[in-house]
Tab-separated table of C-alpha atoms in Angstrom:
chain	number	residue	atom	x	y	z
J	770	MET	CA	-4.823	-3.203	2.584
J	771	CYS	CA	-4.834	-6.251	4.908
J	772	GLY	CA	-1.889	-8.432	6.826
J	773	ILE	CA	-0.263	-11.427	5.313
J	774	PHE	CA	2.075	-14.148	6.983
J	775	GLY	CA	3.522	-17.245	5.148
J	776	VAL	CA	6.421	-19.846	5.964
J	777	TYR	CA	7.913	-21.747	3.091
J	778	ASN	CA	9.554	-24.461	3.094
J	779	TYR	CA	9.328	-25.308	7.072
J	780	TYR	CA	12.111	-27.296	8.624
J	781	GLY	CA	9.455	-29.102	11.136
J	782	ASP	CA	5.832	-30.771	11.352
J	783	VAL	CA	3.937	-28.135	9.621
J	784	GLY	CA	0.838	-29.820	11.223
J	785	GLU	CA	1.948	-28.957	14.651
J	786	PHE	CA	3.322	-25.618	13.543
J	787	ARG	CA	-0.457	-24.693	11.965
J	788	GLN	CA	-1.674	-23.198	15.465
J	789	ARG	CA	1.570	-21.550	16.151
J	790	ALA	CA	1.135	-19.930	12.718
J	791	LEU	CA	-2.244	-18.685	13.307
J	792	ASP	CA	-1.152	-17.063	16.267
J	793	LEU	CA	1.671	-15.256	14.403
J	794	SER	CA	-0.879	-14.128	12.067
J	795	LYS	CA	-3.364	-12.837	14.684
J	796	LYS	CA	-0.573	-10.178	15.612
J	797	LEU	CA	-1.648	-8.682	12.198
J	798	ARG	CA	-5.220	-9.009	12.907
J	799	HIS	CA	-5.501	-4.925	13.445
J	800	ARG	CA	-4.813	-4.578	10.090
J	801	GLY	CA	-7.399	-7.007	8.614
J	802	PRO	CA	-10.022	-7.219	11.218
J	803	ASP	CA	-12.861	-8.721	8.671
J	804	TRP	CA	-11.763	-12.329	7.936
J	805	SER	CA	-9.099	-14.580	8.556
J	806	GLY	CA	-7.779	-17.061	6.163
J	807	CYS	CA	-4.957	-20.132	6.294
J	808	ILE	CA	-3.809	-22.728	3.815
J	809	VAL	CA	-1.392	-25.464	4.625
J	810	ALA	CA	0.041	-27.283	1.542
J	811	ASP	CA	3.024	-29.555	1.566
J	812	ASN	CA	5.595	-28.151	4.380
J	813	ASN	CA	4.220	-24.016	3.639
J	814	ILE	CA	1.413	-22.260	5.361
J	815	VAL	CA	0.026	-19.098	3.995
J	816	CYS	CA	-2.397	-17.033	6.011
J	817	HIS	CA	-4.465	-13.853	5.458
J	818	GLU	CA	-5.908	-11.146	7.523
J	819	ARG	CA	-8.467	-9.347	5.385
J	820	LEU	CA	-9.285	-5.637	5.365
J	821	ALA	CA	-12.392	-5.769	3.036
J	822	ILE	CA	-12.870	-2.993	0.362
J	823	VAL	CA	-13.131	-4.636	-2.732
J	824	GLY	CA	-14.842	-7.691	-3.355
J	825	VAL	CA	-16.370	-7.433	-0.131
J	826	ASP	CA	-18.705	-10.662	-0.626
J	827	THR	CA	-16.452	-13.006	-2.407
J	828	GLY	CA	-12.565	-11.730	-1.826
J	829	ALA	CA	-11.434	-14.103	1.076
J	830	GLN	CA	-7.714	-15.016	0.955
J	831	PRO	CA	-5.792	-17.100	0.500
J	832	LEU	CA	-6.985	-17.015	-3.176
J	833	THR	CA	-6.205	-20.120	-4.949
J	834	ASN	CA	-6.687	-21.358	-8.862
J	835	ALA	CA	-9.046	-23.967	-9.865
J	836	ASP	CA	-6.815	-26.819	-8.571
J	837	GLU	CA	-5.163	-25.164	-5.643
J	838	SER	CA	-1.723	-25.531	-7.581
J	839	ILE	CA	-1.064	-21.656	-6.566
J	840	VAL	CA	-1.616	-19.916	-3.641
J	841	LEU	CA	-1.489	-16.351	-3.000
J	842	THR	CA	-1.927	-13.906	-0.031
J	843	VAL	CA	-1.746	-10.155	-1.120
J	844	ASN	CA	-2.256	-7.153	0.769
J	845	GLY	CA	-2.721	-4.109	-1.451
J	846	GLU	CA	-4.960	-2.806	-4.005
J	847	ILE	CA	-4.448	-3.299	-7.712
J	848	TYR	CA	-6.049	-0.333	-9.614
J	849	ASN	CA	-5.488	-1.851	-13.040
J	850	HIS	CA	-7.354	-4.960	-12.435
J	851	LYS	CA	-9.760	-4.485	-15.231
J	852	LYS	CA	-7.201	-4.119	-17.747
J	853	LEU	CA	-4.971	-6.872	-16.794
J	854	GLU	CA	-8.153	-9.327	-16.630
J	855	ALA	CA	-8.476	-8.425	-20.374
J	856	GLU	CA	-4.984	-8.948	-21.374
J	857	LEU	CA	-5.493	-13.137	-20.102
J	858	LYS	CA	-4.941	-14.956	-23.150
J	859	GLN	CA	-6.219	-18.184	-21.770
J	860	PRO	CA	-10.032	-18.671	-20.557
J	861	THR	CA	-10.179	-17.723	-16.883
J	862	SER	CA	-12.833	-18.456	-14.266
J	863	PHE	CA	-12.348	-16.182	-11.401
J	864	LYS	CA	-13.540	-17.331	-8.026
J	865	THR	CA	-13.773	-13.630	-6.468
J	866	HIS	CA	-14.714	-10.068	-7.072
J	867	SER	CA	-11.506	-9.172	-5.699
J	868	ASP	CA	-8.990	-6.928	-7.479
J	869	CYS	CA	-6.132	-9.142	-6.361
J	870	GLU	CA	-7.189	-12.281	-7.963
J	871	VAL	CA	-6.005	-11.495	-11.273
J	872	ILE	CA	-2.062	-11.432	-9.998
J	873	LEU	CA	-2.500	-15.401	-9.706
J	874	HIS	CA	-4.077	-15.858	-13.186
J	875	MET	CA	-1.684	-13.742	-14.888
J	876	TYR	CA	1.789	-15.548	-13.072
J	877	SER	CA	0.056	-18.756	-14.502
J	878	GLU	CA	0.560	-17.167	-17.618
J	879	ILE	CA	3.683	-14.694	-17.752
J	880	GLY	CA	5.597	-15.691	-14.247
J	881	THR	CA	7.360	-13.324	-12.697
J	882	ASP	CA	7.005	-10.680	-14.894
J	883	VAL	CA	3.434	-9.848	-13.692
J	884	CYS	CA	5.168	-7.814	-10.980
J	885	ALA	CA	5.927	-5.032	-13.764
J	886	LYS	CA	2.535	-4.735	-14.981
J	887	LEU	CA	0.879	-4.060	-11.575
J	888	ASP	CA	-0.508	-0.736	-11.038
J	889	GLY	CA	-0.965	-0.566	-7.225
J	890	MET	CA	0.300	-0.929	-3.865
J	891	PHE	CA	0.956	-4.155	-2.876
J	892	SER	CA	3.016	-6.698	-1.019
J	893	TRP	CA	2.309	-10.582	-1.844
J	894	ALA	CA	3.388	-14.052	-1.283
J	895	LEU	CA	2.844	-16.767	-3.870
J	896	LEU	CA	3.153	-20.393	-3.342
J	897	ASP	CA	3.717	-22.328	-6.413
J	898	ARG	CA	3.198	-25.946	-6.693
J	899	ARG	CA	2.892	-27.087	-9.829
J	900	SER	CA	6.541	-28.592	-9.846
J	901	ALA	CA	8.074	-31.401	-7.881
J	902	LYS	CA	9.598	-28.835	-5.382
J	903	SER	CA	7.260	-25.761	-4.125
J	904	ARG	CA	8.400	-22.074	-5.197
J	905	LEU	CA	7.845	-19.051	-3.413
J	906	VAL	CA	7.315	-15.615	-4.989
J	907	ALA	CA	7.027	-12.414	-3.161
J	908	ALA	CA	6.820	-8.999	-4.175
J	909	ARG	CA	6.442	-5.795	-2.929
J	910	ASP	CA	5.343	-2.260	-4.743
J	911	PRO	CA	7.610	0.123	-6.506
J	912	ILE	CA	7.803	2.563	-3.524
J	913	GLY	CA	7.340	0.432	-0.436
J	914	ILE	CA	3.737	1.954	0.319
J	915	THR	CA	3.094	-0.962	1.977
J	916	THR	CA	5.225	-2.923	4.445
J	917	LEU	CA	6.814	-5.991	4.014
J	918	TYR	CA	9.580	-8.072	5.685
J	919	ILE	CA	11.317	-11.508	5.147
J	920	GLY	CA	12.758	-13.779	8.026
J	921	ARG	CA	15.235	-16.760	8.587
J	922	VAL	CA	16.435	-18.735	11.141
J	923	SER	CA	19.876	-19.603	10.854
J	924	ALA	CA	20.184	-22.946	11.861
J	925	HIS	CA	17.224	-23.505	9.010
J	926	PRO	CA	18.321	-21.333	6.176
J	927	GLU	CA	16.078	-23.475	3.646
J	928	THR	CA	13.074	-22.037	5.619
J	929	VAL	CA	11.758	-18.395	4.912
J	930	PHE	CA	9.318	-16.356	6.834
J	931	ILE	CA	7.533	-13.750	5.427
J	932	ALA	CA	5.082	-10.882	7.268
J	933	SER	CA	3.458	-7.198	6.912
J	934	GLU	CA	4.805	-6.823	10.438
J	935	LEU	CA	7.915	-7.527	12.346
J	936	LYS	CA	6.017	-8.274	15.508
J	937	SER	CA	4.631	-11.280	13.425
J	938	LEU	CA	8.449	-12.713	12.920
J	939	ASN	CA	10.729	-11.750	16.022
J	940	GLU	CA	9.720	-14.351	18.082
J	941	GLU	CA	10.541	-17.156	15.503
J	942	CYS	CA	13.484	-15.725	13.557
J	943	ASP	CA	16.918	-14.514	14.165
J	944	GLN	CA	17.381	-12.859	11.084
J	945	ILE	CA	15.061	-10.540	9.875
J	946	ASP	CA	15.167	-7.935	6.923
J	947	GLU	CA	13.228	-5.573	5.235
J	948	PHE	CA	11.705	-6.633	1.540
J	949	PRO	CA	13.264	-3.712	-0.523
J	950	PRO	CA	10.403	-1.909	-2.505
J	951	GLY	CA	10.436	-2.756	-6.282
J	952	HIS	CA	11.595	-6.236	-6.097
J	953	TYR	CA	10.412	-9.363	-6.223
J	954	PHE	CA	11.942	-12.650	-4.123
J	955	ASP	CA	12.417	-15.858	-5.864
J	956	SER	CA	12.963	-18.944	-3.606
J	957	GLU	CA	14.443	-20.832	-7.080
J	958	ASP	CA	17.710	-18.794	-6.451
J	959	GLY	CA	17.235	-17.189	-3.013
J	960	GLN	CA	17.545	-13.804	-4.435
J	961	PHE	CA	15.793	-10.471	-4.484
J	962	HIS	CA	15.403	-9.124	-8.153
J	963	ARG	CA	14.524	-5.670	-8.960
J	964	TYR	CA	11.293	-5.124	-11.765
J	965	PHE	CA	10.539	-1.409	-11.319
J	966	LYS	CA	13.389	0.162	-13.476
J	967	PRO	CA	11.961	3.580	-14.627
J	968	ASP	CA	14.228	6.101	-16.034
J	969	TRP	CA	14.464	8.305	-13.495
J	970	TRP	CA	15.273	6.061	-10.801
J	971	THR	CA	19.304	6.769	-11.190
J	972	PRO	CA	19.947	10.006	-9.172
J	973	GLU	CA	23.182	10.806	-11.699
J	974	ARG	CA	20.751	10.903	-14.363
J	975	ILE	CA	19.583	14.687	-14.506
J	976	ALA	CA	15.956	15.510	-15.970
J	977	THR	CA	15.619	17.589	-18.801
J	978	ALA	CA	11.791	17.411	-20.041
J	979	PRO	CA	10.394	20.842	-19.692
J	980	VAL	CA	7.196	21.320	-17.458
J	981	ASP	CA	4.018	20.481	-18.980
J	982	TYR	CA	1.472	21.670	-16.623
J	983	ARG	CA	-1.153	19.962	-18.730
J	984	GLN	CA	0.286	16.457	-18.260
J	985	LEU	CA	1.143	16.809	-14.721
J	986	ARG	CA	-2.570	17.979	-13.804
J	987	GLU	CA	-3.903	15.067	-16.189
J	988	SER	CA	-1.526	12.344	-14.684
J	989	LEU	CA	-2.298	13.551	-11.058
J	990	THR	CA	-5.922	13.270	-11.734
J	991	ALA	CA	-6.029	9.968	-13.349
J	992	ALA	CA	-3.808	8.870	-10.062
J	993	VAL	CA	-6.687	10.372	-7.780
J	994	ARG	CA	-9.505	8.658	-10.084
J	995	LYS	CA	-8.321	5.235	-10.251
J	996	ARG	CA	-8.315	5.647	-6.218
J	997	LEU	CA	-11.652	5.555	-5.558
J	998	MET	CA	-11.884	1.956	-6.456
J	999	ALA	CA	-13.596	0.567	-3.316
J	1000	GLU	CA	-17.028	-0.920	-1.910
J	1001	VAL	CA	-16.882	0.563	1.342
J	1002	PRO	CA	-17.084	4.150	2.388
J	1003	TYR	CA	-14.083	6.478	2.062
J	1004	GLY	CA	-13.082	10.000	2.323
J	1005	VAL	CA	-9.723	11.998	2.551
J	1006	LEU	CA	-7.434	13.131	4.712
J	1007	LEU	CA	-7.173	17.274	4.961
J	1008	SER	CA	-4.829	19.213	6.679
J	1009	GLY	CA	-5.578	22.324	4.612
J	1010	GLY	CA	-2.263	22.691	3.392
J	1011	LEU	CA	-1.739	22.306	-0.305
J	1012	ASP	CA	-0.976	18.695	-0.920
J	1013	SER	CA	-3.934	17.680	0.907
J	1014	SER	CA	-6.185	20.083	-0.487
J	1015	LEU	CA	-5.381	19.434	-3.898
J	1016	ILE	CA	-5.953	15.765	-3.615
J	1017	SER	CA	-8.955	16.531	-2.042
J	1018	SER	CA	-10.427	18.738	-4.747
J	1019	ILE	CA	-9.767	16.385	-7.599
J	1020	ALA	CA	-11.351	13.565	-5.403
J	1021	VAL	CA	-14.492	15.401	-4.972
J	1022	ARG	CA	-14.703	16.531	-8.529
J	1023	GLU	CA	-13.877	13.304	-9.945
J	1024	ALA	CA	-16.079	11.206	-7.644
J	1025	ALA	CA	-18.944	13.957	-8.707
J	1026	ARG	CA	-18.414	13.314	-12.247
J	1027	ILE	CA	-18.068	9.499	-12.240
J	1028	SER	CA	-21.541	9.228	-9.979
J	1029	ALA	CA	-22.914	11.651	-12.890
J	1030	SER	CA	-22.031	9.593	-15.621
J	1031	ALA	CA	-23.637	6.410	-17.190
J	1032	GLN	CA	-21.456	3.304	-16.094
J	1033	SER	CA	-19.131	2.006	-18.535
J	1034	ASP	CA	-18.133	-1.684	-18.916
J	1035	THR	CA	-14.990	-0.198	-21.491
J	1036	GLU	CA	-13.401	1.748	-18.773
J	1037	ASP	CA	-9.749	0.308	-17.524
J	1038	ILE	CA	-10.388	1.425	-13.958
J	1039	ASP	CA	-12.886	0.469	-11.061
J	1040	THR	CA	-15.284	3.288	-10.746
J	1041	ARG	CA	-17.619	1.871	-8.050
J	1042	GLY	CA	-16.686	3.794	-4.876
J	1043	ALA	CA	-17.462	6.976	-6.544
J	1044	ARG	CA	-20.906	5.222	-7.734
J	1045	TYR	CA	-21.821	3.582	-4.220
J	1046	PHE	CA	-20.592	6.721	-2.057
J	1047	PRO	CA	-20.676	9.805	-4.222
J	1048	ARG	CA	-20.509	12.320	-1.193
J	1049	MET	CA	-16.782	12.712	0.125
J	1050	HIS	CA	-15.770	12.884	3.798
J	1051	SER	CA	-12.989	14.846	4.838
J	1052	PHE	CA	-11.213	14.504	8.295
J	1053	SER	CA	-8.765	16.846	9.935
J	1054	ILE	CA	-6.759	16.544	13.652
J	1055	GLY	CA	-5.058	19.037	15.565
J	1056	LEU	CA	-4.922	20.428	19.319
J	1057	PRO	CA	-7.731	22.898	20.215
J	1058	GLY	CA	-7.311	25.972	18.069
J	1059	ALA	CA	-4.650	24.748	15.317
J	1060	PRO	CA	-4.025	26.536	12.187
J	1061	ASP	CA	-4.346	23.504	10.064
J	1062	LEU	CA	-7.736	22.773	11.551
J	1063	ILE	CA	-9.065	26.573	10.653
J	1064	ALA	CA	-7.816	26.210	7.110
J	1065	ALA	CA	-9.043	22.491	6.675
J	1066	ARG	CA	-12.501	24.024	7.729
J	1067	LYS	CA	-11.950	26.537	5.148
J	1068	VAL	CA	-11.110	24.174	2.328
J	1069	ALA	CA	-13.991	21.688	3.495
J	1070	LYS	CA	-16.322	24.380	3.171
J	1071	PHE	CA	-15.657	24.989	-0.300
J	1072	LEU	CA	-15.210	21.697	-1.410
J	1073	ARG	CA	-18.554	20.795	0.276
J	1074	THR	CA	-17.206	17.647	2.012
J	1075	ALA	CA	-18.939	16.183	4.603
J	1076	HIS	CA	-16.102	17.242	7.355
J	1077	HIS	CA	-14.771	15.801	10.620
J	1078	GLU	CA	-12.757	18.339	12.880
J	1079	LEU	CA	-11.176	15.802	15.458
J	1080	THR	CA	-9.079	17.318	18.385
J	1081	TYR	CA	-7.036	15.690	20.923
J	1082	THR	CA	-4.865	17.120	23.893
J	1083	VAL	CA	-1.100	17.028	24.682
J	1084	GLN	CA	-1.859	14.287	27.225
J	1085	GLU	CA	-3.810	12.383	25.024
J	1086	GLY	CA	-1.195	12.670	22.462
J	1087	LEU	CA	1.478	11.422	25.179
J	1088	ASP	CA	-0.480	8.691	26.240
J	1089	ALA	CA	-0.367	7.036	23.008
J	1090	VAL	CA	3.275	7.404	22.112
J	1091	ALA	CA	4.105	3.657	23.328
J	1092	ASP	CA	1.021	2.191	21.100
J	1093	VAL	CA	2.210	4.262	18.158
J	1094	ILE	CA	5.902	2.556	18.762
J	1095	TYR	CA	4.091	-0.468	19.337
J	1096	HIS	CA	2.607	-0.383	15.721
J	1097	LEU	CA	5.112	1.410	13.966
J	1098	GLU	CA	8.078	-0.682	14.991
J	1099	THR	CA	10.788	2.066	14.809
J	1100	TYR	CA	12.130	4.413	17.535
J	1101	ASP	CA	12.791	7.532	14.839
J	1102	VAL	CA	11.408	10.431	16.417
J	1103	THR	CA	10.510	12.198	13.608
J	1104	THR	CA	8.225	9.229	12.793
J	1105	ILE	CA	6.859	8.717	15.897
J	1106	ARG	CA	5.833	12.502	16.397
J	1107	ALA	CA	4.539	12.990	12.801
J	1108	SER	CA	2.634	9.554	13.419
J	1109	THR	CA	0.820	10.250	16.781
J	1110	PRO	CA	-2.060	12.686	15.411
J	1111	MET	CA	-2.482	10.424	12.298
J	1112	TYR	CA	-2.902	7.231	14.658
J	1113	LEU	CA	-5.423	8.852	16.927
J	1114	MET	CA	-7.422	10.246	14.009
J	1115	SER	CA	-7.360	6.548	12.396
J	1116	ARG	CA	-8.932	5.453	15.403
J	1117	LYS	CA	-12.052	8.145	15.166
J	1118	ILE	CA	-12.348	7.949	11.219
J	1119	LYS	CA	-12.905	3.832	11.663
J	1120	SER	CA	-15.323	4.761	14.362
J	1121	THR	CA	-17.391	6.640	11.385
J	1122	GLY	CA	-17.844	3.585	9.260
J	1123	VAL	CA	-15.063	4.886	6.612
J	1124	LYS	CA	-12.443	1.992	5.683
J	1125	MET	CA	-10.305	4.042	3.395
J	1126	VAL	CA	-9.042	7.612	2.630
J	1127	LEU	CA	-6.786	9.262	0.199
J	1128	SER	CA	-3.398	11.119	1.941
J	1129	GLY	CA	-1.192	13.240	0.348
J	1130	GLU	CA	2.106	11.593	1.385
J	1131	GLY	CA	5.129	11.969	-1.226
J	1132	ALA	CA	4.657	15.389	-2.740
J	1133	ASP	CA	7.243	17.187	-1.061
J	1134	GLU	CA	9.755	14.665	-1.797
J	1135	VAL	CA	8.655	14.356	-5.575
J	1136	PHE	CA	8.502	18.340	-6.073
J	1137	GLY	CA	11.090	19.354	-3.443
J	1138	GLY	CA	8.838	20.898	-1.074
J	1139	TYR	CA	10.599	20.922	2.381
J	1140	LEU	CA	12.234	24.104	3.358
J	1141	TYR	CA	15.670	22.799	3.096
J	1142	PHE	CA	15.339	22.242	-0.608
J	1143	HIS	CA	15.811	26.119	-1.054
J	1144	TYR	CA	18.991	25.889	-0.015
J	1145	ALA	CA	20.178	23.530	-2.712
J	1146	PRO	CA	23.521	24.843	-4.404
J	1147	ASN	CA	21.767	24.242	-8.026
J	1148	ALA	CA	19.200	22.512	-9.807
J	1149	ASP	CA	21.017	19.200	-10.411
J	1150	ASP	CA	21.724	18.730	-7.045
J	1151	PHE	CA	18.170	19.583	-6.153
J	1152	HIS	CA	16.920	17.213	-8.302
J	1153	LYS	CA	19.485	14.102	-7.099
J	1154	GLU	CA	17.835	14.927	-3.555
J	1155	THR	CA	14.509	14.715	-4.671
J	1156	VAL	CA	15.151	11.239	-6.167
J	1157	SER	CA	17.092	10.205	-3.327
J	1158	ARG	CA	13.684	11.277	-0.890
J	1159	VAL	CA	11.496	9.211	-3.035
J	1160	HIS	CA	13.712	6.309	-2.773
J	1161	ASN	CA	13.766	6.522	1.256
J	1162	LEU	CA	9.963	6.759	1.242
J	1163	HIS	CA	9.560	3.364	2.599
J	1164	THR	CA	11.495	4.286	6.035
J	1165	SER	CA	9.713	7.371	6.913
J	1166	ASP	CA	6.181	8.778	5.289
J	1167	CYS	CA	5.093	5.804	3.691
J	1168	LEU	CA	6.193	3.517	7.137
J	1169	ARG	CA	4.294	6.164	8.844
J	1170	ALA	CA	1.246	6.119	6.889
J	1171	ASN	CA	0.671	2.748	6.343
J	1172	LYS	CA	1.068	1.576	10.104
J	1173	SER	CA	-0.708	4.517	11.610
J	1174	THR	CA	-3.813	3.666	9.634
J	1175	MET	CA	-3.731	0.091	9.470
J	1176	ALA	CA	-3.369	-0.171	13.419
J	1177	TRP	CA	-7.133	0.537	13.109
J	1178	GLY	CA	-8.170	-1.174	10.129
J	1179	LEU	CA	-8.206	2.035	7.778
J	1180	GLU	CA	-6.314	2.212	4.127
J	1181	ALA	CA	-4.415	5.172	2.972
J	1182	ARG	CA	-4.310	5.236	-0.597
J	1183	VAL	CA	-1.441	7.818	-1.688
J	1184	PRO	CA	-2.249	9.389	-5.193
J	1185	PHE	CA	1.150	11.429	-5.338
J	1186	LEU	CA	2.871	8.119	-5.342
J	1187	ASP	CA	1.125	6.604	-8.374
J	1188	LYS	CA	4.132	4.980	-10.707
J	1189	GLU	CA	2.502	6.649	-13.715
J	1190	PHE	CA	2.295	10.397	-11.979
J	1191	LEU	CA	5.984	9.835	-10.847
J	1192	GLN	CA	7.330	8.791	-14.402
J	1193	VAL	CA	5.883	12.478	-15.368
J	1194	ALA	CA	6.977	14.447	-12.192
J	1195	MET	CA	10.466	13.007	-11.790
J	1196	ASN	CA	11.349	13.680	-15.477
J	1197	VAL	CA	10.656	17.633	-15.179
């Protein structure tokens, strides 16, 4: 993942504002320390702070089409990029090896319908200059795994600011809103449009499908396998609990299978990560002697991962709170408490050279794993609560996982929130 910043239809001298835009984009550089890019087109500015994980050699952004009439900046990963590239109807010359470039070319063929075709976690902003008036289209992934905000200036309502974090907007905008997950924004009408419309999204619709354990297993395995897409060292966050242990075990098994098999050009997913780095690293953190560390150690030994056990003191946790709040951009006590060890662990993980990890966020919301679910009065209310919790993940666990890790330029991927896996699990 990366950091994105853009200004559409700027009300002043865009040339003079360019340096200011670079300064605002720089506030996101912890998210993307590997390279920076900026394109000024007409009265629009598109910036990018890159964390290089896929297409390391050529994937610098913003991305453009051949005549630079379409400009794209993306934060995220598109796991089905190979499949989408094969679906393009027009002969297309790709400038990079980035998994995100396909968004640009697919948009040029089918417009905003591209949003529903994407399988991944993403926030992006696209500037379409093919008409007399430029058009801004921006989108956020279905659940809100990535963060995105939109800002405006009351005195100049025609101007739109967009950024991965609030800290790039608060000095310029007097109106800032969270970009709703599962929507795209279109400057042609100035409205958000929902593109993610699964049948389980409405809480009042009670799931009736009988549990199919094979289907659950296969869909979760596929969710983990596609997330091994990388060109850099990667690992798993391992607390020793059920969720992270399950993700870790699948990741170890699938990485071994991929590295042992012949490479196939017909496979829909990108398997470079497991071929480049077949040995899985696992990471756990806790206070000295914490039960989680002991449990994680046992799981890591069983899975034969290269395990890294990290500890911190209470004082180190307290010392980090101010920085955690700065990066999270929230004062929610529960989120801050849960984020502090993840923030500290991410710093140590990055020091090992690992740039991407798999994590178990979302399982408790999908399957009703929190203790209070035991007090649901009936099955229908239980299901409604799980749907509500998934709806609101972008305000809690997704925000924590994204900003705690990206504070140090570490990307966290969450297989339990794969949209195809959710389609199976939320219908049970």
